[in-house]
Amino acid sequence: MKNKIGTALGLMTLGLMLVSLFMVFEWVPTEADQGIVQRIFYFHVPCAWVAFAAFGIVAIAGVFYLWLKDQIWDDLGYAAAEIGMVFCTLVLVTGSLWAKPIWGTWWTWDSRLTTTFILWLLYGGYLMLRAMADDTEEVARFGAVIGIAAALDVPVVILSVRLWRTIHPAVLITRSGEHGLEDPRMVITLLVALAAFTALFGWLLRLRFQQLRTRTRLTILRREVALIEAAVGDY
Amino acid sequence: MEHFDYLFAAYSIIFVVIFAYVAFIWRRQARLETELHAMEERLQNLKPVSPSPGVKSAVEN
């Protein structure tokens, strides 16, 4: 049953991705001002959505871990943080690849770019802590606190284009509150890409979470075997 | 097709990174499962000869 869900989710992701690619490269009209490089946007925004959703899950899992002290929440938070980091990296890289031909520079310390980079650094710190320290309750507790605190940057990133002066385009809703995408095909393409990336996120989270559960089981078994071997040795 | 190279690079990087991450997860999962089976077998072999109360509680826990 578990494998069937995983396979179905994987196939759904693949199907949606293929449809999404067809729409991006064949169906959607080319934007008049920016040209074909604007098409980066259709995968750049879903990458940001997945990163934000993943970091939101890290915060929720962190709260539940601190409350219930159940390892399952720590495993979920760790899995989500890693996936969030992968997609946050993709947001920064694809953003730079769009910025070079449009702004004439790979990077600028704009409010949205800077807050996103801070988010990337915060979760980079979280993952470094988890990778370098032992799997103890104390580390998991620290991780949960860092995960919750770092997630506070997510609304700052989202609101940055409204809070500060910025050159980053507010595409979905413009600063005047209007719709940023004029052609309905652009909206549909973005929605399909968002669905594809949501499915991909679900599939990856499931894979990584199951793996961390296996690792937890292995740690418990190792402890049991060591205890038994020590006891047999004493006997 | 001005700036096609940027578009191509962006989509290529996205898919290379995702495929590399999935490959990394699958490889690690296969290694963990092998280790888990080996440990379960080792535990099964140890259980019949567990005579002390300390051993009993470790297995139960």
Coordinates of C-alpha atoms in Angstrom, one line a residue:
Chain A
M1 CA 0.0 0.0 0.0
K2 CA 2.8 2.4 1.0
N3 CA 4.7 1.7 -2.2
K4 CA 1.6 2.2 -4.3
I5 CA 1.1 5.7 -2.8
G6 CA 4.7 6.5 -3.6
T7 CA 4.5 5.2 -7.1
A8 CA 1.2 7.0 -7.8
L9 CA 2.7 10.3 -6.4
G10 CA 5.9 9.8 -8.5
L11 CA 3.9 9.1 -11.7
M12 CA 1.6 12.1 -11.0
T13 CA 4.7 14.3 -10.5
L14 CA 6.2 13.0 -13.8
G15 CA 3.0 13.6 -15.7
L16 CA 2.5 17.1 -14.4
M17 CA 6.1 18.0 -15.0
L18 CA 5.9 16.9 -18.7
V19 CA 2.6 18.8 -19.2
S20 CA 4.2 21.8 -17.5
L21 CA 7.3 21.7 -19.7
F22 CA 5.1 21.5 -22.8
M23 CA 3.1 24.5 -21.7
V24 CA 6.3 26.6 -20.8
F25 CA 8.1 25.9 -24.1
E26 CA 5.3 25.4 -26.6
W27 CA 2.0 26.8 -25.4
V28 CA 2.5 30.0 -23.4
P29 CA 3.0 33.3 -25.3
T30 CA 6.4 35.0 -25.1
E31 CA 6.3 38.1 -22.8
A32 CA 6.7 41.3 -24.9
D33 CA 9.3 43.2 -22.8
Q34 CA 11.6 40.4 -21.5
G35 CA 11.4 37.9 -24.3
I36 CA 11.9 34.1 -23.7
V37 CA 14.0 34.6 -20.6
Q38 CA 10.7 35.4 -18.8
R39 CA 9.9 31.7 -19.1
I40 CA 12.3 31.1 -16.2
F41 CA 9.6 32.6 -14.0
Y42 CA 7.2 29.5 -14.5
F43 CA 9.7 27.3 -12.6
H44 CA 11.3 30.0 -10.4
V45 CA 8.1 30.8 -8.6
P46 CA 7.1 27.1 -7.9
C47 CA 10.7 26.6 -6.5
A48 CA 10.0 29.5 -4.1
W49 CA 6.6 28.1 -3.2
V50 CA 8.1 24.6 -2.4
A51 CA 10.9 26.2 -0.3
F52 CA 8.4 28.3 1.7
A53 CA 6.1 25.4 2.2
A54 CA 9.0 23.2 3.3
F55 CA 10.3 25.8 5.8
G56 CA 6.7 26.2 7.1
I57 CA 6.6 22.4 7.7
V58 CA 10.0 22.7 9.5
A59 CA 8.5 25.3 11.9
I60 CA 5.2 23.3 12.5
A61 CA 7.2 20.0 13.0
G62 CA 9.5 21.9 15.4
V63 CA 6.6 23.1 17.5
F64 CA 5.2 19.6 17.7
Y65 CA 8.6 18.1 18.5
L66 CA 9.1 20.6 21.4
W67 CA 5.6 19.9 22.6
L68 CA 5.4 16.1 22.2
K69 CA 9.1 15.1 22.2
D70 CA 8.3 12.5 19.6
Q71 CA 11.2 11.6 17.2
I72 CA 8.8 11.4 14.2
W73 CA 8.4 15.2 14.3
D74 CA 12.1 15.8 14.3
D75 CA 12.5 13.4 11.3
L76 CA 9.7 15.3 9.4
G77 CA 11.3 18.7 10.2
Y78 CA 14.8 17.5 9.1
A79 CA 13.4 16.1 5.9
A80 CA 11.5 19.3 5.1
A81 CA 14.5 21.5 5.9
E82 CA 16.7 19.6 3.5
I83 CA 14.2 19.8 0.6
G84 CA 13.5 23.5 1.4
M85 CA 17.2 24.1 1.1
V86 CA 17.5 22.4 -2.3
F87 CA 14.6 24.5 -3.6
C88 CA 15.8 27.7 -2.0
T89 CA 19.1 27.2 -3.7
L90 CA 17.3 26.7 -7.0
V91 CA 15.3 30.0 -6.4
L92 CA 18.6 31.9 -6.0
V93 CA 20.3 30.3 -9.0
T94 CA 17.3 30.7 -11.4
G95 CA 16.7 34.2 -10.1
S96 CA 20.3 35.1 -11.0
L97 CA 20.0 33.5 -14.4
W98 CA 17.0 35.7 -15.1
A99 CA 18.5 38.8 -13.5
K100 CA 21.7 38.8 -15.7
P101 CA 20.0 39.5 -19.1
I102 CA 17.2 41.6 -17.6
W103 CA 19.0 43.7 -14.9
G104 CA 22.5 43.3 -16.4
T105 CA 23.8 41.8 -13.2
W106 CA 23.8 38.4 -11.6
W107 CA 23.1 39.7 -8.1
T108 CA 22.0 42.9 -6.4
W109 CA 21.4 43.6 -2.7
D110 CA 17.7 44.1 -3.3
S111 CA 15.3 43.5 -0.4
R112 CA 13.7 40.3 -1.7
L113 CA 17.1 38.9 -2.8
T114 CA 18.7 39.7 0.4
T115 CA 15.9 38.3 2.6
T116 CA 15.9 35.1 0.5
F117 CA 19.7 34.8 0.9
I118 CA 19.3 35.3 4.7
L119 CA 16.7 32.5 4.6
W120 CA 19.1 30.3 2.7
L121 CA 21.9 31.0 5.3
L122 CA 19.6 30.3 8.3
Y123 CA 18.5 26.9 7.0
G124 CA 22.1 26.2 5.9
G125 CA 23.0 26.7 9.5
Y126 CA 20.2 24.4 10.6
L127 CA 21.5 21.7 8.2
M128 CA 25.1 22.1 9.3
L129 CA 24.1 21.7 12.9
R130 CA 22.2 18.5 12.1
A131 CA 25.0 17.1 9.9
M132 CA 27.9 17.8 12.2
A133 CA 26.4 17.1 15.6
D134 CA 25.3 13.6 17.0
D135 CA 21.7 12.6 16.8
T136 CA 20.8 13.5 20.4
E137 CA 17.7 14.9 21.9
E138 CA 19.5 18.1 22.7
V139 CA 20.5 18.6 19.0
A140 CA 17.0 17.9 17.9
R141 CA 15.7 20.4 20.4
F142 CA 18.1 23.1 19.2
G143 CA 17.2 22.2 15.6
A144 CA 13.5 22.7 16.3
V145 CA 14.1 26.1 17.9
I146 CA 16.4 27.2 14.9
G147 CA 13.8 25.8 12.4
I148 CA 11.0 27.8 14.0
A149 CA 13.0 31.0 14.3
A150 CA 14.3 30.8 10.7
A151 CA 10.8 30.3 9.4
L152 CA 9.9 33.8 10.6
D153 CA 11.9 35.1 7.6
V154 CA 9.5 33.5 5.2
P155 CA 6.7 36.2 5.6
V156 CA 9.5 38.8 5.5
V157 CA 10.6 37.5 2.1
I158 CA 7.0 37.4 0.8
L159 CA 6.2 41.0 2.1
S160 CA 9.6 42.4 1.2
V161 CA 8.5 43.8 -2.2
R162 CA 5.8 45.8 -0.3
L163 CA 7.8 46.8 2.8
W164 CA 10.9 48.2 1.1
R165 CA 11.9 49.8 -2.2
T166 CA 12.8 47.0 -4.6
I167 CA 13.5 46.3 -8.2
H168 CA 12.2 42.7 -8.0
P169 CA 9.1 42.4 -10.0
A170 CA 5.8 41.8 -8.1
V171 CA 4.4 39.5 -10.8
L172 CA 1.5 37.7 -9.2
I173 CA -0.1 40.9 -7.6
T174 CA 1.5 44.2 -8.6
R175 CA 2.2 47.0 -6.1
S176 CA -1.0 48.7 -7.2
G177 CA -2.9 45.5 -6.3
E178 CA -3.6 44.5 -9.9
H179 CA -2.9 41.2 -11.6
G180 CA 0.7 40.9 -12.9
L181 CA 0.0 38.3 -15.6
E182 CA -2.1 39.7 -18.4
D183 CA -2.6 36.6 -20.6
P184 CA -4.7 33.9 -19.1
R185 CA -2.4 31.2 -20.6
M186 CA 0.4 32.6 -18.4
V187 CA -1.7 32.1 -15.3
I188 CA -2.7 28.6 -16.3
T189 CA 0.9 27.7 -17.1
L190 CA 2.0 29.0 -13.7
L191 CA -0.8 27.1 -11.9
V192 CA 0.1 23.8 -13.7
A193 CA 3.8 24.3 -12.8
L194 CA 2.8 25.0 -9.2
A195 CA 0.8 21.8 -9.1
A196 CA 3.7 19.9 -10.6
F197 CA 6.1 21.2 -8.0
T198 CA 3.7 20.6 -5.2
A199 CA 3.4 16.9 -6.3
L200 CA 7.2 16.8 -6.5
F201 CA 7.6 18.2 -3.0
G202 CA 5.1 15.6 -1.6
W203 CA 7.0 12.8 -3.3
L204 CA 10.5 14.0 -2.2
L205 CA 9.3 14.7 1.4
R206 CA 7.8 11.2 1.5
L207 CA 11.0 9.6 0.3
R208 CA 13.3 11.5 2.6
F209 CA 11.0 11.2 5.6
Q210 CA 10.8 7.4 5.2
Q211 CA 14.6 7.3 4.9
L212 CA 15.0 9.2 8.2
R213 CA 12.5 6.8 9.9
T214 CA 14.6 3.9 8.7
R215 CA 17.7 5.6 10.1
T216 CA 15.9 6.1 13.5
R217 CA 14.9 2.4 13.5
L218 CA 18.5 1.5 12.8
T219 CA 19.8 3.7 15.6
I220 CA 17.4 2.0 18.1
L221 CA 18.4 -1.5 16.8
R222 CA 22.1 -0.6 17.2
R223 CA 21.5 0.4 20.8
E224 CA 19.6 -2.8 21.5
V225 CA 22.3 -5.0 19.9
A226 CA 25.1 -3.2 21.8
L227 CA 23.2 -3.6 25.1
I228 CA 22.5 -7.3 24.5
E229 CA 26.1 -8.0 23.4
A230 CA 27.4 -6.2 26.5
A231 CA 25.0 -8.2 28.7
V232 CA 26.0 -11.5 27.1
G233 CA 29.6 -10.6 27.5
D234 CA 29.1 -9.9 31.2
Y235 CA 27.3 -13.1 31.6
Chain B
M1 CA 15.7 33.5 -29.5
E2 CA 17.7 36.1 -27.6
H3 CA 19.0 34.9 -24.2
F4 CA 18.0 31.3 -24.9
D5 CA 21.2 30.2 -23.2
Y6 CA 20.0 31.6 -19.8
L7 CA 16.7 29.9 -20.2
F8 CA 18.4 26.6 -21.1
A9 CA 20.8 26.9 -18.2
A10 CA 18.0 27.6 -15.7
Y11 CA 15.9 24.6 -16.6
S12 CA 18.9 22.3 -16.9
I13 CA 20.1 23.3 -13.5
I14 CA 16.7 22.7 -12.0
F15 CA 16.4 19.1 -13.4
V16 CA 20.1 18.2 -12.8
V17 CA 19.8 19.3 -9.1
I18 CA 16.4 17.4 -8.6
F19 CA 17.8 14.2 -10.3
A20 CA 21.0 14.4 -8.2
Y21 CA 19.0 14.8 -5.0
V22 CA 16.7 11.9 -5.8
A23 CA 19.7 9.7 -6.7
F24 CA 21.3 10.7 -3.4
I25 CA 18.1 9.7 -1.5
W26 CA 17.8 6.4 -3.3
R27 CA 21.4 5.4 -2.8
R28 CA 21.3 6.2 0.9
Q29 CA 18.0 4.4 1.4
A30 CA 19.4 1.2 -0.2
R31 CA 22.5 1.4 2.0
L32 CA 20.4 2.0 5.2
E33 CA 18.0 -0.9 4.3
T34 CA 21.0 -3.3 3.9
E35 CA 22.3 -2.2 7.2
L36 CA 18.9 -2.5 8.8
H37 CA 18.4 -6.1 7.6
A38 CA 21.9 -7.0 8.8
M39 CA 21.2 -5.5 12.2
E40 CA 17.8 -7.3 12.5
E41 CA 19.4 -10.6 11.7
R42 CA 22.2 -10.0 14.3
L43 CA 19.5 -9.2 16.9
Q44 CA 17.6 -12.3 16.0
N45 CA 20.7 -14.4 16.5
L46 CA 21.4 -12.8 19.9
K47 CA 17.9 -13.1 21.3
P48 CA 17.8 -16.9 22.1
V49 CA 20.9 -16.6 24.3
S50 CA 19.8 -13.6 26.3
P51 CA 19.8 -14.8 29.9
S52 CA 20.1 -11.8 32.2
P53 CA 17.2 -9.4 33.2
G54 CA 19.2 -6.5 31.7
V55 CA 19.1 -8.2 28.3
K56 CA 15.4 -8.9 28.6
S57 CA 14.5 -5.2 29.2
A58 CA 16.7 -4.1 26.3
V59 CA 14.9 -6.3 23.9
E60 CA 11.5 -5.3 25.2
N61 CA 12.4 -1.6 25.1

